[in-house]
Amino acid sequence: MSIEVAIKKRYPSFSLDVAFTTGDETLGFLGASGCGKSLTLRCIAGLVTPDEGHIVVNGEVFFDSAERVNLKAQRRKTALLFQDYKLFPNLTVAQNISAGLPRHLSRDEVHAQVSAQLERFKLKGYGSRYPARLSGGQQQRVALARMLAAGPSILMLDEPFSALDAHLKADLEEGLIELFERFEGTVLYVSHDIDEAFRFCDDIAVVDNGSIAQIAPSAELVSAPSTLASIKVSGVKNISRARKTGAHTVEALDWGITLTTTDEVPDRVAWLGVRASYLRHALPDECLNVYELTVRFTADSRFDRTAVLDPGKIRWIADKLTLPPEALPVKGQTLRIHIPPDQIYLVGE
């Protein structure tokens, strides 16, 4: 299986311009709301027609503006799971699942395939229920069963957990990971959550303002983001404008400090980033990248404490499980903080 996409779509206040290729893997689309992630999937599914470009799936041309090819959505072997699942409210679970099956199947074949999907998604005994009588997690499983029953070559999921309560997600995520591993084809997965994308996706495409800023393996995106958009979506909380001052020194213009870096500083560096969890108390005899910072305020969660430090409003996430209570930051304290030189991300414009 292979997918090649290079499309453009223009609106009065927004333009989509994306290009990528992928194969039998799970490719995530990560970015802020309104950046073009969902629109890309809708173009592939045939629900939106691009202005120009091409979409080729496993050698079959779905869309080509130059050749005037534009297959109808029903002819594209794709399945798109919407955020609200789009179940038919007037049909039972079994009827919803069978709605995705080819029309030429016999009644016995339809029954066999629906029964198989009910078993697969742990919905046995729910076939006669209507969507209104199902939980959010059950509705999602019905929607997935309908998708798989149609035998698609591409699965596309648009933020499938956005409508679910947090306590329902763990079991459903486990089932979805198993589904992706067993699926013989391509999975395109839209999310705005880096942790969710990291769990599900082999590669991640960072989408920013209608274009793809970076495509990389999930682990690489977290360890070596190469653009400002990638730094932001990968969860970095400390970002500053940057100016090169030496081969291994860079000025953080928004923080008023100069940092030493393990990596050589690019000539065209424009931004730097440091993860909040990488900061720590400096050792007594430590001086490299050590700064006296004052705790402006703190906020606690279950397992860590976030401190905003001045000057520069630098964030430090202190781990409550590893630090003793007396070492946790307190409002008004002035602390000696170390910023690791090997954990500084450097990117251009």
GROMACS .gro file of C-alpha atoms in nm:
model
  349
    1MET     CA    1   0.000   0.000   0.000
    2SER     CA    2   0.125   0.349  -0.085
    3ILE     CA    3  -0.031   0.693  -0.073
    4GLU     CA    4   0.098   0.999  -0.254
    5VAL     CA    5  -0.070   1.332  -0.182
    6ALA     CA    6   0.015   1.676  -0.317
    7ILE     CA    7  -0.285   1.910  -0.302
    8LYS     CA    8  -0.384   2.273  -0.265
    9LYS     CA    9  -0.716   2.417  -0.151
   10ARG     CA   10  -0.779   2.790  -0.116
   11TYR     CA   11  -1.036   2.970   0.097
   12PRO     CA   12  -1.075   3.347   0.151
   13SER     CA   13  -0.889   3.337   0.483
   14PHE     CA   14  -0.700   3.004   0.466
   15SER     CA   15  -0.498   2.799   0.220
   16LEU     CA   16  -0.410   2.431   0.237
   17ASP     CA   17  -0.087   2.323   0.066
   18VAL     CA   18   0.027   1.975   0.175
   19ALA     CA   19   0.241   1.705   0.020
   20PHE     CA   20   0.344   1.369   0.164
   21THR     CA   21   0.386   0.999   0.084
   22THR     CA   22   0.334   0.705   0.318
   23GLY     CA   23   0.287   0.328   0.315
   24ASP     CA   24   0.164   0.052   0.546
   25GLU     CA   25   0.200   0.248   0.868
   26THR     CA   26   0.015   0.483   1.098
   27LEU     CA   27   0.086   0.843   1.005
   28GLY     CA   28  -0.027   1.107   1.251
   29PHE     CA   29  -0.125   1.464   1.168
   30LEU     CA   30  -0.047   1.685   1.465
   31GLY     CA   31  -0.125   2.053   1.500
   32ALA     CA   32  -0.350   2.318   1.646
   33SER     CA   33  -0.721   2.342   1.568
   34GLY     CA   34  -0.788   2.492   1.225
   35CYS     CA   35  -0.443   2.419   1.082
   36GLY     CA   36  -0.568   2.189   0.803
   37LYS     CA   37  -0.543   1.838   0.952
   38SER     CA   38  -0.908   1.740   0.913
   39LEU     CA   39  -0.935   1.915   0.577
   40THR     CA   40  -0.652   1.698   0.443
   41LEU     CA   41  -0.839   1.380   0.539
   42ARG     CA   42  -1.162   1.510   0.386
   43CYS     CA   43  -0.982   1.575   0.058
   44ILE     CA   44  -0.845   1.220   0.053
   45ALA     CA   45  -1.188   1.075   0.134
   46GLY     CA   46  -1.349   1.273  -0.149
   47LEU     CA   47  -1.567   1.490   0.075
   48VAL     CA   48  -1.381   1.806  -0.030
   49THR     CA   49  -1.237   1.867  -0.377
   50PRO     CA   50  -0.891   2.029  -0.389
   51ASP     CA   51  -0.829   2.316  -0.628
   52GLU     CA   52  -0.522   2.148  -0.773
   53GLY     CA   53  -0.281   1.860  -0.726
   54HIS     CA   54  -0.315   1.484  -0.709
   55ILE     CA   55  -0.404   1.198  -0.473
   56VAL     CA   56  -0.283   0.849  -0.572
   57VAL     CA   57  -0.355   0.543  -0.357
   58ASN     CA   58  -0.182   0.215  -0.437
   59GLY     CA   59  -0.145   0.319  -0.799
   60GLU     CA   60  -0.508   0.426  -0.838
   61VAL     CA   61  -0.566   0.794  -0.909
   62PHE     CA   62  -0.830   0.933  -0.674
   63PHE     CA   63  -0.779   1.292  -0.784
   64ASP     CA   64  -0.571   1.468  -1.046
   65SER     CA   65  -0.658   1.823  -1.141
   66ALA     CA   66  -0.438   1.817  -1.452
   67GLU     CA   67  -0.605   1.500  -1.585
   68ARG     CA   68  -0.950   1.602  -1.457
   69VAL     CA   69  -0.986   1.287  -1.247
   70ASN     CA   70  -1.199   1.307  -0.932
   71LEU     CA   71  -1.340   0.976  -0.806
   72LYS     CA   72  -1.659   0.996  -0.603
   73ALA     CA   73  -1.624   0.926  -0.232
   74GLN     CA   74  -1.813   0.597  -0.270
   75ARG     CA   75  -1.551   0.466  -0.514
   76ARG     CA   76  -1.254   0.545  -0.292
   77LYS     CA   77  -1.161   0.252  -0.068
   78THR     CA   78  -1.130   0.475   0.235
   79ALA     CA   79  -1.299   0.494   0.574
   80LEU     CA   80  -1.315   0.816   0.776
   81LEU     CA   81  -1.412   0.813   1.142
   82PHE     CA   82  -1.547   1.154   1.242
   83GLN     CA   83  -1.523   1.307   1.588
   84ASP     CA   84  -1.895   1.249   1.645
   85TYR     CA   85  -1.890   0.904   1.473
   86LYS     CA   86  -2.182   0.986   1.234
   87LEU     CA   87  -2.390   0.680   1.326
   88PHE     CA   88  -2.738   0.654   1.177
   89PRO     CA   89  -2.968   0.721   1.475
   90ASN     CA   90  -3.266   0.540   1.319
   91LEU     CA   91  -3.068   0.220   1.253
   92THR     CA   92  -2.970  -0.050   1.502
   93VAL     CA   93  -2.607  -0.135   1.575
   94ALA     CA   94  -2.624  -0.430   1.335
   95GLN     CA   95  -2.784  -0.215   1.064
   96ASN     CA   96  -2.521   0.057   1.112
   97ILE     CA   97  -2.245  -0.199   1.063
   98SER     CA   98  -2.408  -0.355   0.758
   99ALA     CA   99  -2.449  -0.011   0.599
  100GLY     CA  100  -2.083  -0.021   0.504
  101LEU     CA  101  -2.100  -0.360   0.330
  102PRO     CA  102  -2.114  -0.410  -0.049
  103ARG     CA  103  -2.469  -0.436  -0.185
  104HIS     CA  104  -2.409  -0.760  -0.376
  105LEU     CA  105  -2.366  -0.972  -0.061
  106SER     CA  106  -2.634  -1.223   0.028
  107ARG     CA  107  -2.834  -1.197   0.351
  108ASP     CA  108  -2.633  -1.483   0.505
  109GLU     CA  109  -2.302  -1.317   0.408
  110VAL     CA  110  -2.415  -0.987   0.560
  111HIS     CA  111  -2.521  -1.162   0.880
  112ALA     CA  112  -2.186  -1.345   0.902
  113GLN     CA  113  -1.980  -1.029   0.854
  114VAL     CA  114  -2.188  -0.824   1.100
  115SER     CA  115  -2.160  -1.102   1.359
  116ALA     CA  116  -1.783  -1.111   1.309
  117GLN     CA  117  -1.755  -0.735   1.368
  118LEU     CA  118  -1.979  -0.751   1.675
  119GLU     CA  119  -1.750  -1.019   1.816
  120ARG     CA  120  -1.434  -0.834   1.718
  121PHE     CA  121  -1.536  -0.510   1.889
  122LYS     CA  122  -1.691  -0.674   2.197
  123LEU     CA  123  -2.043  -0.569   2.095
  124LYS     CA  124  -2.205  -0.912   2.105
  125GLY     CA  125  -2.560  -0.872   2.236
  126TYR     CA  126  -2.583  -0.507   2.126
  127GLY     CA  127  -2.685  -0.567   1.765
  128SER     CA  128  -3.050  -0.470   1.818
  129ARG     CA  129  -2.979  -0.153   2.016
  130TYR     CA  130  -2.996   0.198   1.874
  131PRO     CA  131  -2.706   0.447   1.906
  132ALA     CA  132  -2.893   0.661   2.162
  133ARG     CA  133  -2.881   0.366   2.405
  134LEU     CA  134  -2.501   0.327   2.378
  135SER     CA  135  -2.220   0.490   2.573
  136GLY     CA  136  -1.967   0.707   2.393
  137GLY     CA  137  -1.715   0.424   2.393
  138GLN     CA  138  -1.968   0.179   2.250
  139GLN     CA  139  -2.066   0.425   1.979
  140GLN     CA  140  -1.701   0.457   1.882
  141ARG     CA  141  -1.666   0.079   1.856
  142VAL     CA  142  -1.976   0.060   1.635
  143ALA     CA  143  -1.831   0.328   1.407
  144LEU     CA  144  -1.501   0.138   1.387
  145ALA     CA  145  -1.686  -0.188   1.316
  146ARG     CA  146  -1.874  -0.020   1.029
  147MET     CA  147  -1.545   0.110   0.890
  148LEU     CA  148  -1.374  -0.230   0.900
  149ALA     CA  149  -1.675  -0.414   0.758
  150ALA     CA  150  -1.636  -0.220   0.433
  151GLY     CA  151  -1.282  -0.357   0.383
  152PRO     CA  152  -1.107  -0.023   0.329
  153SER     CA  153  -0.743   0.011   0.225
  154ILE     CA  154  -0.710   0.335   0.425
  155LEU     CA  155  -0.838   0.407   0.773
  156MET     CA  156  -0.867   0.774   0.865
  157LEU     CA  157  -0.952   0.886   1.218
  158ASP     CA  158  -1.024   1.247   1.304
  159GLU     CA  159  -0.956   1.302   1.677
  160PRO     CA  160  -1.151   0.989   1.777
  161PHE     CA  161  -1.119   1.052   2.153
  162SER     CA  162  -1.231   1.415   2.161
  163ALA     CA  163  -1.589   1.325   2.255
  164LEU     CA  164  -1.497   1.077   2.531
  165ASP     CA  165  -1.444   1.123   2.904
  166ALA     CA  166  -1.087   1.073   3.021
  167HIS     CA  167  -1.164   0.756   3.220
  168LEU     CA  168  -1.294   0.580   2.903
  169LYS     CA  169  -0.987   0.644   2.693
  170ALA     CA  170  -0.740   0.389   2.835
  171ASP     CA  171  -0.934   0.075   2.738
  172LEU     CA  172  -1.032   0.220   2.401
  173GLU     CA  173  -0.676   0.324   2.324
  174GLU     CA  174  -0.555  -0.029   2.392
  175GLY     CA  175  -0.814  -0.169   2.152
  176LEU     CA  176  -0.728   0.088   1.887
  177ILE     CA  177  -0.356   0.011   1.905
  178GLU     CA  178  -0.436  -0.357   1.855
  179LEU     CA  179  -0.660  -0.270   1.560
  180PHE     CA  180  -0.386  -0.064   1.394
  181GLU     CA  181  -0.132  -0.343   1.440
  182ARG     CA  182  -0.364  -0.595   1.272
  183PHE     CA  183  -0.484  -0.367   0.993
  184GLU     CA  184  -0.319  -0.437   0.656
  185GLY     CA  185  -0.312  -0.091   0.507
  186THR     CA  186  -0.249   0.271   0.590
  187VAL     CA  187  -0.387   0.454   0.892
  188LEU     CA  188  -0.405   0.835   0.894
  189TYR     CA  189  -0.465   0.972   1.243
  190VAL     CA  190  -0.550   1.333   1.331
  191SER     CA  191  -0.473   1.466   1.678
  192HIS     CA  192  -0.372   1.783   1.862
  193ASP     CA  193  -0.222   1.584   2.152
  194ILE     CA  194   0.148   1.487   2.124
  195ASP     CA  195   0.117   1.205   2.378
  196GLU     CA  196  -0.179   1.053   2.196
  197ALA     CA  197  -0.004   1.081   1.859
  198PHE     CA  198   0.314   0.931   2.006
  199ARG     CA  199   0.124   0.626   2.136
  200PHE     CA  200  -0.051   0.552   1.808
  201CYS     CA  201   0.168   0.671   1.523
  202ASP     CA  202   0.483   0.543   1.355
  203ASP     CA  203   0.550   0.880   1.191
  204ILE     CA  204   0.405   1.222   1.268
  205ALA     CA  205   0.341   1.509   1.027
  206VAL     CA  206   0.338   1.848   1.198
  207VAL     CA  207   0.076   2.065   1.029
  208ASP     CA  208   0.107   2.440   1.070
  209ASN     CA  209  -0.115   2.700   0.903
  210GLY     CA  210  -0.212   2.478   0.613
  211SER     CA  211   0.125   2.317   0.537
  212ILE     CA  212   0.343   2.037   0.672
  213ALA     CA  213   0.633   2.176   0.874
  214GLN     CA  214   0.803   1.842   0.947
  215ILE     CA  215   0.747   1.469   0.900
  216ALA     CA  216   0.952   1.241   1.123
  217PRO     CA  217   0.934   0.918   1.324
  218SER     CA  218   0.749   0.984   1.648
  219ALA     CA  219   1.055   0.948   1.871
  220GLU     CA  220   1.262   1.176   1.645
  221LEU     CA  221   0.997   1.447   1.651
  222VAL     CA  222   1.018   1.455   2.031
  223SER     CA  223   1.399   1.428   2.055
  224ALA     CA  224   1.494   1.647   1.757
  225PRO     CA  225   1.217   1.887   1.643
  226SER     CA  226   1.348   2.081   1.343
  227THR     CA  227   1.100   2.370   1.313
  228LEU     CA  228   0.932   2.617   1.546
  229ALA     CA  229   0.595   2.449   1.483
  230SER     CA  230   0.746   2.111   1.574
  231ILE     CA  231   0.892   2.250   1.896
  232LYS     CA  232   0.553   2.386   1.996
  233VAL     CA  233   0.341   2.078   1.920
  234SER     CA  234   0.597   1.840   2.072
  235GLY     CA  235   0.523   1.991   2.411
  236VAL     CA  236   0.813   2.231   2.468
  237LYS     CA  237   0.702   2.502   2.713
  238ASN     CA  238   1.013   2.721   2.709
  239ILE     CA  239   1.066   2.894   2.373
  240SER     CA  240   1.269   3.209   2.306
  241ARG     CA  241   1.390   3.408   2.011
  242ALA     CA  242   1.758   3.327   1.962
  243ARG     CA  243   2.077   3.485   1.828
  244LYS     CA  244   2.403   3.302   1.761
  245THR     CA  245   2.695   3.438   1.967
  246GLY     CA  246   2.949   3.160   1.910
  247ALA     CA  247   2.997   2.810   1.771
  248HIS     CA  248   2.836   2.666   2.084
  249THR     CA  249   2.674   2.969   2.246
  250VAL     CA  250   2.338   3.130   2.179
  251GLU     CA  251   2.157   3.425   2.333
  252ALA     CA  252   1.801   3.363   2.447
  253LEU     CA  253   1.669   3.707   2.361
  254ASP     CA  254   1.340   3.673   2.550
  255TRP     CA  255   1.512   3.548   2.866
  256GLY     CA  256   1.813   3.780   2.872
  257ILE     CA  257   2.065   3.496   2.914
  258THR     CA  258   2.332   3.328   2.701
  259LEU     CA  259   2.341   2.949   2.688
  260THR     CA  260   2.613   2.703   2.601
  261THR     CA  261   2.497   2.421   2.374
  262THR     CA  262   2.633   2.075   2.302
  263ASP     CA  263   2.523   2.097   1.939
  264GLU     CA  264   2.685   2.354   1.714
  265VAL     CA  265   2.464   2.660   1.676
  266PRO     CA  266   2.336   2.705   1.318
  267ASP     CA  267   2.422   3.036   1.152
  268ARG     CA  268   2.055   3.105   1.080
  269VAL     CA  269   1.923   3.008   1.422
  270ALA     CA  270   1.608   3.203   1.510
  271TRP     CA  271   1.452   3.012   1.800
  272LEU     CA  272   1.555   2.789   2.085
  273GLY     CA  273   1.351   2.563   2.309
  274VAL     CA  274   1.401   2.373   2.635
  275ARG     CA  275   1.158   2.125   2.788
  276ALA     CA  276   1.034   2.236   3.129
  277SER     CA  277   1.102   1.894   3.280
  278TYR     CA  278   1.472   1.909   3.188
  279LEU     CA  279   1.551   2.199   3.421
  280ARG     CA  280   1.687   2.109   3.766
  281HIS     CA  281   1.855   2.245   4.077
  282ALA     CA  282   2.220   2.328   4.007
  283LEU     CA  283   2.485   2.137   4.198
  284PRO     CA  284   2.690   2.344   4.448
  285ASP     CA  285   3.003   2.356   4.227
  286GLU     CA  286   2.817   2.374   3.893
  287CYS     CA  287   2.847   2.692   3.685
  288LEU     CA  288   2.778   2.607   3.318
  289ASN     CA  289   2.427   2.722   3.218
  290VAL     CA  290   2.343   2.802   3.581
  291TYR     CA  291   2.124   3.105   3.652
  292GLU     CA  292   1.964   3.259   3.957
  293LEU     CA  293   1.592   3.268   3.890
  294THR     CA  294   1.306   3.379   4.113
  295VAL     CA  295   0.987   3.176   4.148
  296ARG     CA  296   0.704   3.399   4.029
  297PHE     CA  297   0.426   3.150   4.106
  298THR     CA  298   0.360   2.775   4.122
  299ALA     CA  299   0.080   2.538   4.026
  300ASP     CA  300   0.044   2.179   4.146
  301SER     CA  301  -0.086   1.869   3.972
  302ARG     CA  302  -0.092   1.515   4.109
  303PHE     CA  303   0.268   1.424   4.035
  304ASP     CA  304   0.452   1.749   3.967
  305ARG     CA  305   0.472   2.118   4.043
  306THR     CA  306   0.507   2.378   3.768
  307ALA     CA  307   0.702   2.691   3.859
  308VAL     CA  308   0.724   3.007   3.647
  309LEU     CA  309   1.066   3.162   3.694
  310ASP     CA  310   1.180   3.520   3.636
  311PRO     CA  311   1.338   3.676   3.444
  312GLY     CA  312   1.188   3.543   3.123
  313LYS     CA  313   0.891   3.348   3.259
  314ILE     CA  314   1.086   3.024   3.221
  315ARG     CA  315   0.884   2.718   3.322
  316TRP     CA  316   1.020   2.436   3.537
  317ILE     CA  317   0.821   2.117   3.595
  318ALA     CA  318   0.951   1.967   3.920
  319ASP     CA  319   0.879   1.598   3.977
  320LYS     CA  320   0.715   1.537   4.316
  321LEU     CA  321   0.801   1.167   4.299
  322THR     CA  322   1.177   1.223   4.285
  323LEU     CA  323   1.228   1.552   4.470
  324PRO     CA  324   1.186   1.576   4.849
  325PRO     CA  325   0.919   1.827   4.960
  326GLU     CA  326   1.181   2.079   5.075
  327ALA     CA  327   1.338   2.081   4.726
  328LEU     CA  328   1.015   2.174   4.545
  329PRO     CA  329   0.999   2.537   4.428
  330VAL     CA  330   0.806   2.785   4.642
  331LYS     CA  331   0.674   3.128   4.538
  332GLY     CA  332   0.926   3.403   4.612
  333GLN     CA  333   1.232   3.179   4.630
  334THR     CA  334   1.546   3.257   4.432
  335LEU     CA  335   1.696   2.935   4.299
  336ARG     CA  336   2.011   2.830   4.114
  337ILE     CA  337   1.872   2.652   3.808
  338HIS     CA  338   2.069   2.446   3.556
  339ILE     CA  339   1.966   2.428   3.188
  340PRO     CA  340   2.130   2.118   3.028
  341PRO     CA  341   2.339   2.213   2.722
  342ASP     CA  342   2.249   1.884   2.548
  343GLN     CA  343   1.875   1.946   2.579
  344ILE     CA  344   1.848   2.276   2.390
  345TYR     CA  345   1.663   2.268   2.059
  346LEU     CA  346   1.785   2.513   1.793
  347VAL     CA  347   1.581   2.594   1.482
  348GLY     CA  348   1.566   2.857   1.207
  349GLU     CA  349   1.271   3.058   1.083
   0.00000   0.00000   0.00000
